[in-house]
Each structure stands twice: as structure tokens, then as C-alpha cells.
mmCIF file of C-alpha atoms in Angstrom:
data_model
loop_
_atom_site.group_PDB
_atom_site.id
_atom_site.type_symbol
_atom_site.label_atom_id
_atom_site.label_comp_id
_atom_site.label_asym_id
_atom_site.label_seq_id
_atom_site.Cartn_x
_atom_site.Cartn_y
_atom_site.Cartn_z
ATOM 1 C CA UNK A 5 -26.496 28.852 -0.332
ATOM 2 C CA UNK A 6 -24.086 26.282 -0.912
ATOM 3 C CA UNK A 7 -20.382 27.059 -0.429
ATOM 4 C CA UNK A 8 -17.221 25.171 -1.473
ATOM 5 C CA UNK A 9 -13.914 25.776 0.158
ATOM 6 C CA UNK A 10 -10.552 24.660 -1.173
ATOM 7 C CA UNK A 11 -8.034 25.551 1.511
ATOM 8 C CA UNK A 12 -4.879 24.892 -0.642
ATOM 9 C CA UNK A 13 -4.251 27.607 -3.149
ATOM 10 C CA UNK A 14 -1.170 25.950 -4.412
ATOM 11 C CA UNK A 15 0.377 22.561 -4.170
ATOM 12 C CA UNK A 16 3.345 20.663 -5.842
ATOM 13 C CA UNK A 17 4.319 17.076 -6.130
ATOM 14 C CA UNK A 18 7.129 15.142 -7.684
ATOM 15 C CA UNK A 19 6.377 13.234 -10.797
ATOM 16 C CA UNK A 20 5.094 9.641 -9.930
ATOM 17 C CA UNK A 21 4.152 10.516 -6.303
ATOM 18 C CA UNK A 22 0.771 10.844 -4.875
ATOM 19 C CA UNK A 23 -0.964 14.005 -3.965
ATOM 20 C CA UNK A 24 -4.309 14.817 -2.373
ATOM 21 C CA UNK A 25 -6.332 18.023 -2.799
ATOM 22 C CA UNK A 26 -8.731 18.981 -0.184
ATOM 23 C CA UNK A 27 -12.291 20.290 -0.552
ATOM 24 C CA UNK A 28 -14.941 20.923 2.015
ATOM 25 C CA UNK A 29 -18.467 22.175 1.345
ATOM 26 C CA UNK A 30 -21.418 23.363 3.208
ATOM 27 C CA UNK A 31 -24.966 22.352 2.497
ATOM 28 C CA UNK A 32 -28.279 21.369 4.218
ATOM 29 C CA UNK A 33 -29.219 19.179 1.251
ATOM 30 C CA UNK A 34 -29.058 15.243 1.412
ATOM 31 C CA UNK A 35 -29.008 14.566 -2.311
ATOM 32 C CA UNK A 36 -26.372 16.258 -4.485
ATOM 33 C CA UNK A 37 -23.426 15.880 -6.762
ATOM 34 C CA UNK A 38 -19.839 16.709 -6.336
ATOM 35 C CA UNK A 39 -17.166 17.187 -9.034
ATOM 36 C CA UNK A 40 -13.582 17.779 -9.604
ATOM 37 C CA UNK A 41 -12.610 19.736 -12.724
ATOM 38 C CA UNK A 42 -9.249 20.251 -14.081
ATOM 39 C CA UNK A 43 -8.137 23.472 -15.929
ATOM 40 C CA UNK A 44 -4.846 23.213 -17.760
ATOM 41 C CA UNK A 45 -3.079 26.294 -19.104
ATOM 42 C CA UNK A 46 -5.156 25.890 -22.143
ATOM 43 C CA UNK A 47 -7.975 27.150 -20.061
ATOM 44 C CA UNK A 48 -10.353 24.374 -21.106
ATOM 45 C CA UNK A 49 -12.420 22.933 -18.101
ATOM 46 C CA UNK A 50 -12.204 19.105 -18.083
ATOM 47 C CA UNK A 51 -14.321 16.938 -15.874
ATOM 48 C CA UNK A 52 -11.879 14.692 -13.837
ATOM 49 C CA UNK A 53 -14.373 12.761 -11.619
ATOM 50 C CA UNK A 54 -18.027 12.883 -10.346
ATOM 51 C CA UNK A 55 -19.611 11.692 -7.120
ATOM 52 C CA UNK A 56 -23.183 11.223 -6.315
ATOM 53 C CA UNK A 57 -23.968 11.894 -2.668
ATOM 54 C CA UNK A 58 -26.313 8.906 -2.251
ATOM 55 C CA UNK A 59 -23.503 6.566 -3.206
ATOM 56 C CA UNK A 60 -21.251 5.472 -0.398
ATOM 57 C CA UNK A 61 -18.614 4.037 -2.625
ATOM 58 C CA UNK A 62 -15.907 6.487 -3.589
ATOM 59 C CA UNK A 63 -15.548 7.204 -7.316
ATOM 60 C CA UNK A 64 -12.414 6.354 -9.137
ATOM 61 C CA UNK A 65 -11.139 7.153 -12.633
ATOM 62 C CA UNK A 66 -7.871 5.441 -13.435
ATOM 63 C CA UNK A 67 -5.301 7.358 -11.387
ATOM 64 C CA UNK A 68 -7.819 9.679 -9.887
ATOM 65 C CA UNK A 69 -9.925 8.798 -6.813
ATOM 66 C CA UNK A 70 -11.906 10.574 -4.234
ATOM 67 C CA UNK A 71 -12.407 10.317 -0.534
ATOM 68 C CA UNK A 72 -15.902 11.364 0.070
ATOM 69 C CA UNK A 73 -16.978 11.773 3.637
ATOM 70 C CA UNK A 74 -20.521 12.852 3.730
ATOM 71 C CA UNK A 75 -20.885 13.534 7.408
ATOM 72 C CA UNK A 76 -17.805 15.621 7.373
ATOM 73 C CA UNK A 77 -18.861 17.310 4.150
ATOM 74 C CA UNK A 78 -15.421 16.602 2.699
ATOM 75 C CA UNK A 79 -14.548 15.664 -0.851
ATOM 76 C CA UNK A 80 -10.803 15.261 -1.450
ATOM 77 C CA UNK A 81 -9.173 14.140 -4.621
ATOM 78 C CA UNK A 82 -6.203 11.789 -4.728
ATOM 79 C CA UNK A 83 -3.901 11.681 -7.812
ATOM 80 C CA UNK A 84 -1.668 8.664 -7.876
ATOM 81 C CA UNK A 85 1.411 8.381 -10.046
ATOM 82 C CA UNK A 86 1.400 12.020 -10.849
ATOM 83 C CA UNK A 87 2.370 13.012 -14.273
ATOM 84 C CA UNK A 88 3.624 16.226 -15.821
ATOM 85 C CA UNK A 89 0.355 16.588 -17.678
ATOM 86 C CA UNK A 90 -1.487 16.725 -14.433
ATOM 87 C CA UNK A 91 -0.139 20.131 -13.849
ATOM 88 C CA UNK A 92 -3.317 22.453 -13.778
ATOM 89 C CA UNK A 93 -5.898 24.286 -11.670
ATOM 90 C CA UNK A 94 -8.159 21.974 -9.861
ATOM 91 C CA UNK A 95 -11.702 23.008 -9.023
ATOM 92 C CA UNK A 96 -14.002 21.301 -6.569
ATOM 93 C CA UNK A 97 -17.714 21.920 -7.489
ATOM 94 C CA UNK A 98 -21.141 21.096 -5.898
ATOM 95 C CA UNK A 99 -24.608 20.860 -7.360
ATOM 96 C CA UNK A 100 -27.822 20.114 -5.765
ATOM 97 C CA UNK A 101 -29.921 17.295 -7.160
ATOM 98 C CA UNK A 102 -32.377 18.656 -9.791
ATOM 99 C CA UNK A 103 -30.770 22.063 -9.467
ATOM 100 C CA UNK A 104 -29.012 24.016 -12.186
ATOM 101 C CA UNK A 105 -26.620 26.120 -9.956
ATOM 102 C CA UNK A 106 -23.099 24.579 -9.850
ATOM 103 C CA UNK A 107 -21.011 26.184 -7.184
ATOM 104 C CA UNK A 108 -17.162 26.183 -7.561
ATOM 105 C CA UNK A 109 -14.355 26.412 -5.048
ATOM 106 C CA UNK A 110 -11.592 28.984 -5.657
ATOM 107 C CA UNK A 111 -9.235 26.323 -6.917
ATOM 108 C CA UNK A 112 -5.930 24.670 -6.180
ATOM 109 C CA UNK A 113 -3.021 25.224 -8.473
ATOM 110 C CA UNK A 114 -1.131 21.850 -8.788
ATOM 111 C CA UNK A 115 2.423 21.691 -10.178
ATOM 112 C CA UNK A 116 3.951 18.372 -10.996
ATOM 113 C CA UNK A 117 7.750 18.651 -10.905
ATOM 114 C CA UNK A 118 10.012 16.244 -12.809
ATOM 115 C CA UNK B 196 -18.554 17.473 -33.134
ATOM 116 C CA UNK B 197 -17.589 20.989 -31.994
ATOM 117 C CA UNK B 198 -19.245 20.773 -28.506
ATOM 118 C CA UNK B 199 -19.547 24.201 -26.940
ATOM 119 C CA UNK B 200 -18.184 27.211 -28.999
ATOM 120 C CA UNK B 201 -17.760 30.623 -27.645
ATOM 121 C CA UNK B 202 -17.103 33.875 -29.797
ATOM 122 C CA UNK B 203 -15.145 35.869 -29.571
ATOM 123 C CA UNK B 204 -12.237 34.370 -27.688
ATOM 124 C CA UNK B 205 -10.669 37.769 -26.806
ATOM 125 C CA UNK B 206 -12.145 41.256 -26.679
ATOM 126 C CA UNK B 207 -11.088 44.663 -25.338
ATOM 127 C CA UNK B 208 -13.684 47.203 -24.596
ATOM 128 C CA UNK B 209 -13.681 50.635 -23.174
ATOM 129 C CA UNK B 210 -15.841 51.601 -20.261
ATOM 130 C CA UNK B 211 -19.407 52.309 -21.305
ATOM 131 C CA UNK B 212 -19.352 50.235 -24.485
ATOM 132 C CA UNK B 213 -21.612 47.333 -25.091
ATOM 133 C CA UNK B 214 -20.953 43.833 -26.509
ATOM 134 C CA UNK B 215 -22.445 40.328 -26.788
ATOM 135 C CA UNK B 216 -20.784 37.030 -26.228
ATOM 136 C CA UNK B 217 -22.129 34.162 -28.320
ATOM 137 C CA UNK B 218 -22.257 30.642 -26.992
ATOM 138 C CA UNK B 219 -23.312 27.831 -29.351
ATOM 139 C CA UNK B 220 -23.623 24.094 -28.631
ATOM 140 C CA UNK B 221 -24.315 21.234 -31.151
ATOM 141 C CA UNK B 222 -25.374 18.545 -28.497
ATOM 142 C CA UNK B 223 -28.931 19.273 -28.136
ATOM 143 C CA UNK B 224 -28.452 20.192 -24.547
ATOM 144 C CA UNK B 225 -31.380 21.727 -22.757
ATOM 145 C CA UNK B 226 -29.465 23.499 -20.071
ATOM 146 C CA UNK B 227 -26.904 26.380 -20.738
ATOM 147 C CA UNK B 228 -24.929 28.537 -18.391
ATOM 148 C CA UNK B 229 -22.589 31.518 -18.272
ATOM 149 C CA UNK B 230 -19.863 31.762 -15.681
ATOM 150 C CA UNK B 231 -17.079 34.291 -15.075
ATOM 151 C CA UNK B 232 -13.758 33.307 -13.676
ATOM 152 C CA UNK B 233 -11.660 35.644 -11.644
ATOM 153 C CA UNK B 234 -8.339 34.931 -9.932
ATOM 154 C CA UNK B 235 -8.740 33.372 -6.505
ATOM 155 C CA UNK B 236 -12.553 33.110 -6.877
ATOM 156 C CA UNK B 237 -13.164 30.011 -8.945
ATOM 157 C CA UNK B 238 -16.199 30.096 -11.334
ATOM 158 C CA UNK B 239 -19.242 32.067 -10.537
ATOM 159 C CA UNK B 240 -22.628 31.646 -12.238
ATOM 160 C CA UNK B 241 -24.020 34.768 -13.911
ATOM 161 C CA UNK B 242 -27.108 33.493 -15.663
ATOM 162 C CA UNK B 243 -28.405 30.219 -16.880
ATOM 163 C CA UNK B 244 -31.172 28.809 -19.040
ATOM 164 C CA UNK B 245 -33.137 25.557 -18.762
ATOM 165 C CA UNK B 246 -34.694 25.739 -22.215
ATOM 166 C CA UNK B 247 -35.439 27.823 -25.243
ATOM 167 C CA UNK B 248 -36.970 31.100 -24.251
ATOM 168 C CA UNK B 249 -36.257 30.864 -20.511
ATOM 169 C CA UNK B 250 -33.474 32.466 -18.458
ATOM 170 C CA UNK B 251 -32.615 32.738 -14.766
ATOM 171 C CA UNK B 252 -30.251 34.769 -12.582
ATOM 172 C CA UNK B 253 -27.263 33.048 -11.018
ATOM 173 C CA UNK B 254 -24.908 34.243 -8.251
ATOM 174 C CA UNK B 255 -23.550 37.425 -9.963
ATOM 175 C CA UNK B 256 -26.119 38.614 -12.548
ATOM 176 C CA UNK B 257 -25.795 42.380 -12.155
ATOM 177 C CA UNK B 258 -24.597 44.227 -15.365
ATOM 178 C CA UNK B 259 -25.380 41.348 -17.514
ATOM 179 C CA UNK B 260 -28.314 40.326 -19.746
ATOM 180 C CA UNK B 261 -28.932 36.884 -21.509
ATOM 181 C CA UNK B 262 -31.161 35.572 -24.173
ATOM 182 C CA UNK B 263 -31.893 31.983 -25.476
ATOM 183 C CA UNK B 264 -33.939 32.478 -28.549
ATOM 184 C CA UNK B 265 -32.728 29.208 -30.046
ATOM 185 C CA UNK B 266 -32.041 25.970 -28.067
ATOM 186 C CA UNK B 267 -28.496 25.869 -29.498
ATOM 187 C CA UNK B 268 -27.488 29.426 -28.566
ATOM 188 C CA UNK B 269 -27.027 31.366 -25.398
ATOM 189 C CA UNK B 270 -26.041 35.098 -25.618
ATOM 190 C CA UNK B 271 -24.480 37.010 -22.835
ATOM 191 C CA UNK B 272 -24.697 40.818 -23.168
ATOM 192 C CA UNK B 273 -22.984 43.737 -21.413
ATOM 193 C CA UNK B 274 -24.899 46.943 -22.057
ATOM 194 C CA UNK B 275 -22.368 49.290 -20.511
ATOM 195 C CA UNK B 276 -19.253 47.527 -19.767
ATOM 196 C CA UNK B 277 -17.311 48.364 -16.532
ATOM 197 C CA UNK B 278 -13.630 47.627 -15.505
ATOM 198 C CA UNK B 279 -15.136 45.201 -12.819
ATOM 199 C CA UNK B 280 -16.423 43.056 -15.639
ATOM 200 C CA UNK B 281 -12.843 42.310 -16.852
ATOM 201 C CA UNK B 282 -12.793 38.538 -16.608
ATOM 202 C CA UNK B 283 -12.712 35.227 -18.350
ATOM 203 C CA UNK B 284 -16.097 34.156 -19.318
ATOM 204 C CA UNK B 285 -17.168 30.530 -19.740
ATOM 205 C CA UNK B 286 -20.266 28.998 -21.377
ATOM 206 C CA UNK B 287 -21.415 25.573 -20.457
ATOM 207 C CA UNK B 288 -24.171 23.215 -21.246
ATOM 208 C CA UNK B 289 -25.706 19.923 -20.072
ATOM 209 C CA UNK B 290 -28.613 17.740 -20.990
ATOM 210 C CA UNK B 291 -31.622 17.253 -18.947
ATOM 211 C CA UNK B 292 -32.535 14.176 -17.058
ATOM 212 C CA UNK B 293 -30.966 11.291 -15.055
ATOM 213 C CA UNK B 294 -27.208 11.116 -15.275
ATOM 214 C CA UNK B 295 -27.096 14.918 -16.144
ATOM 215 C CA UNK B 296 -25.253 17.509 -14.315
ATOM 216 C CA UNK B 297 -21.973 16.891 -16.032
ATOM 217 C CA UNK B 298 -21.167 20.297 -17.669
ATOM 218 C CA UNK B 299 -19.420 20.546 -21.048
ATOM 219 C CA UNK B 300 -17.518 23.912 -21.273
ATOM 220 C CA UNK B 301 -16.337 26.212 -24.003
ATOM 221 C CA UNK B 302 -12.828 27.312 -24.149
ATOM 222 C CA UNK B 303 -13.542 30.591 -22.583
ATOM 223 C CA UNK B 304 -13.677 34.300 -23.677
ATOM 224 C CA UNK B 305 -11.245 36.816 -22.132
ATOM 225 C CA UNK B 306 -12.757 40.274 -21.887
ATOM 226 C CA UNK B 307 -10.801 43.279 -20.787
ATOM 227 C CA UNK B 308 -12.616 46.517 -20.011
ATOM 228 C CA UNK B 309 -10.333 49.611 -19.933
#
């Protein structure tokens, strides 16, 4: 079974600064998808960014980017120019290609301080 | 466009009572999922469905049953609730095919079992 590990239960960052959230995963698969989801206090799960394992180029979405290291099985999320609205729980997730079982990490609670 | 709608949003049960959580999606998605979220453990898959009339077990299926009689609805049942089932439950859906795997989540249902 695939496992996803987020080793930082809580992090904080000053507004406008950059922060990196860590995620590692364990799999024997070669083709899969990785995700970062954001869960603000409203509890709604929101997709932040998605990476396909066969693509070497790191995904980016505006202020959000990932550092995907396939050999190291690492998938970190970088948030640039942090905003107060980025305060949330962030979950890293893994899904095998053509599989329906998405596995989540335990989450990192990020607080952006003014 | 409502997306994924869960009812009820909150429920308190006594041990041994039964209840059903309803998930409805209006996006014509083939795949639907039920997750539970517990502190420090991220989201764990309970059951999922790849189409009308089909269901499958996920990571933590014990104590739950599901049904997918209509494509747009996915029901999660607790026949005899236990305090260990106190959790926040999330329904999600996604379409089939290339470019899929991006889950759309409902707003969650908080269940307390006394």
C-alpha cells in the first residue's frame, strides 16, 4: 500500500515570505499522480496543485509550485508571497495511475502571520 | 452548479443508532468516494464507487455500508454507530478518463456518536 508522510504537523510564516511544506511518499509504482489540497477553516477541500509522475517539469500555479523529486519520492510545496488567506491545513495526496484510491498524508497546519 | 452536496452537515447519534449520509453530485461524475477525517490522520478512504450499482472497500470500511443506486448519489450508512465513528465525513467525486483524478469534495458532515 502507498503511504504519504508529512513530517511537519505545524508551520508558520510571515506574510509576504516564502514557505515550503514537505511531503514524502512510498510506492513501487512508476506512474502516479501527486496532489496538494488546502483545507481552510471552512473545512472545504480545495485542490492547490497536481503533478503527474511521468512529467519531469515541476507544476506551478501562480504563487504555488512544487519540487518533485521522483527518485527521492519527495513532493514539496512552495508558497511564495504568503497571504493571510493561505492559512489552512495542507494535505499531500497520492494516487496510482488508473486507480481510485487516493491516499492522504496527515496534514500540515500552516499559519500566515501579519 | 452545486457540485458535491452532503446531507446532513451535522448529526449527533447515540451508540447503536443507525443513520445514512447522502452525497449528491450534479457533474455527471462516474467515480464517487467516502472519506473520514480524524485529527492527525488526514483523510482515509472508507468506500468508493466506479459507477452506478458498483461499490468497493477502501482503507477503513468496517462498520460502514454504501450504495450507489443512481449515478448522482452515493449513500454511506452506519448500521450501529460506535463512538469510534465520531469523525468528519467527506464525499468526493471525479470523472472517468484521461485528466481525471482531480477530486471535487463536498463540504463535509460532522458526526458525533455519544
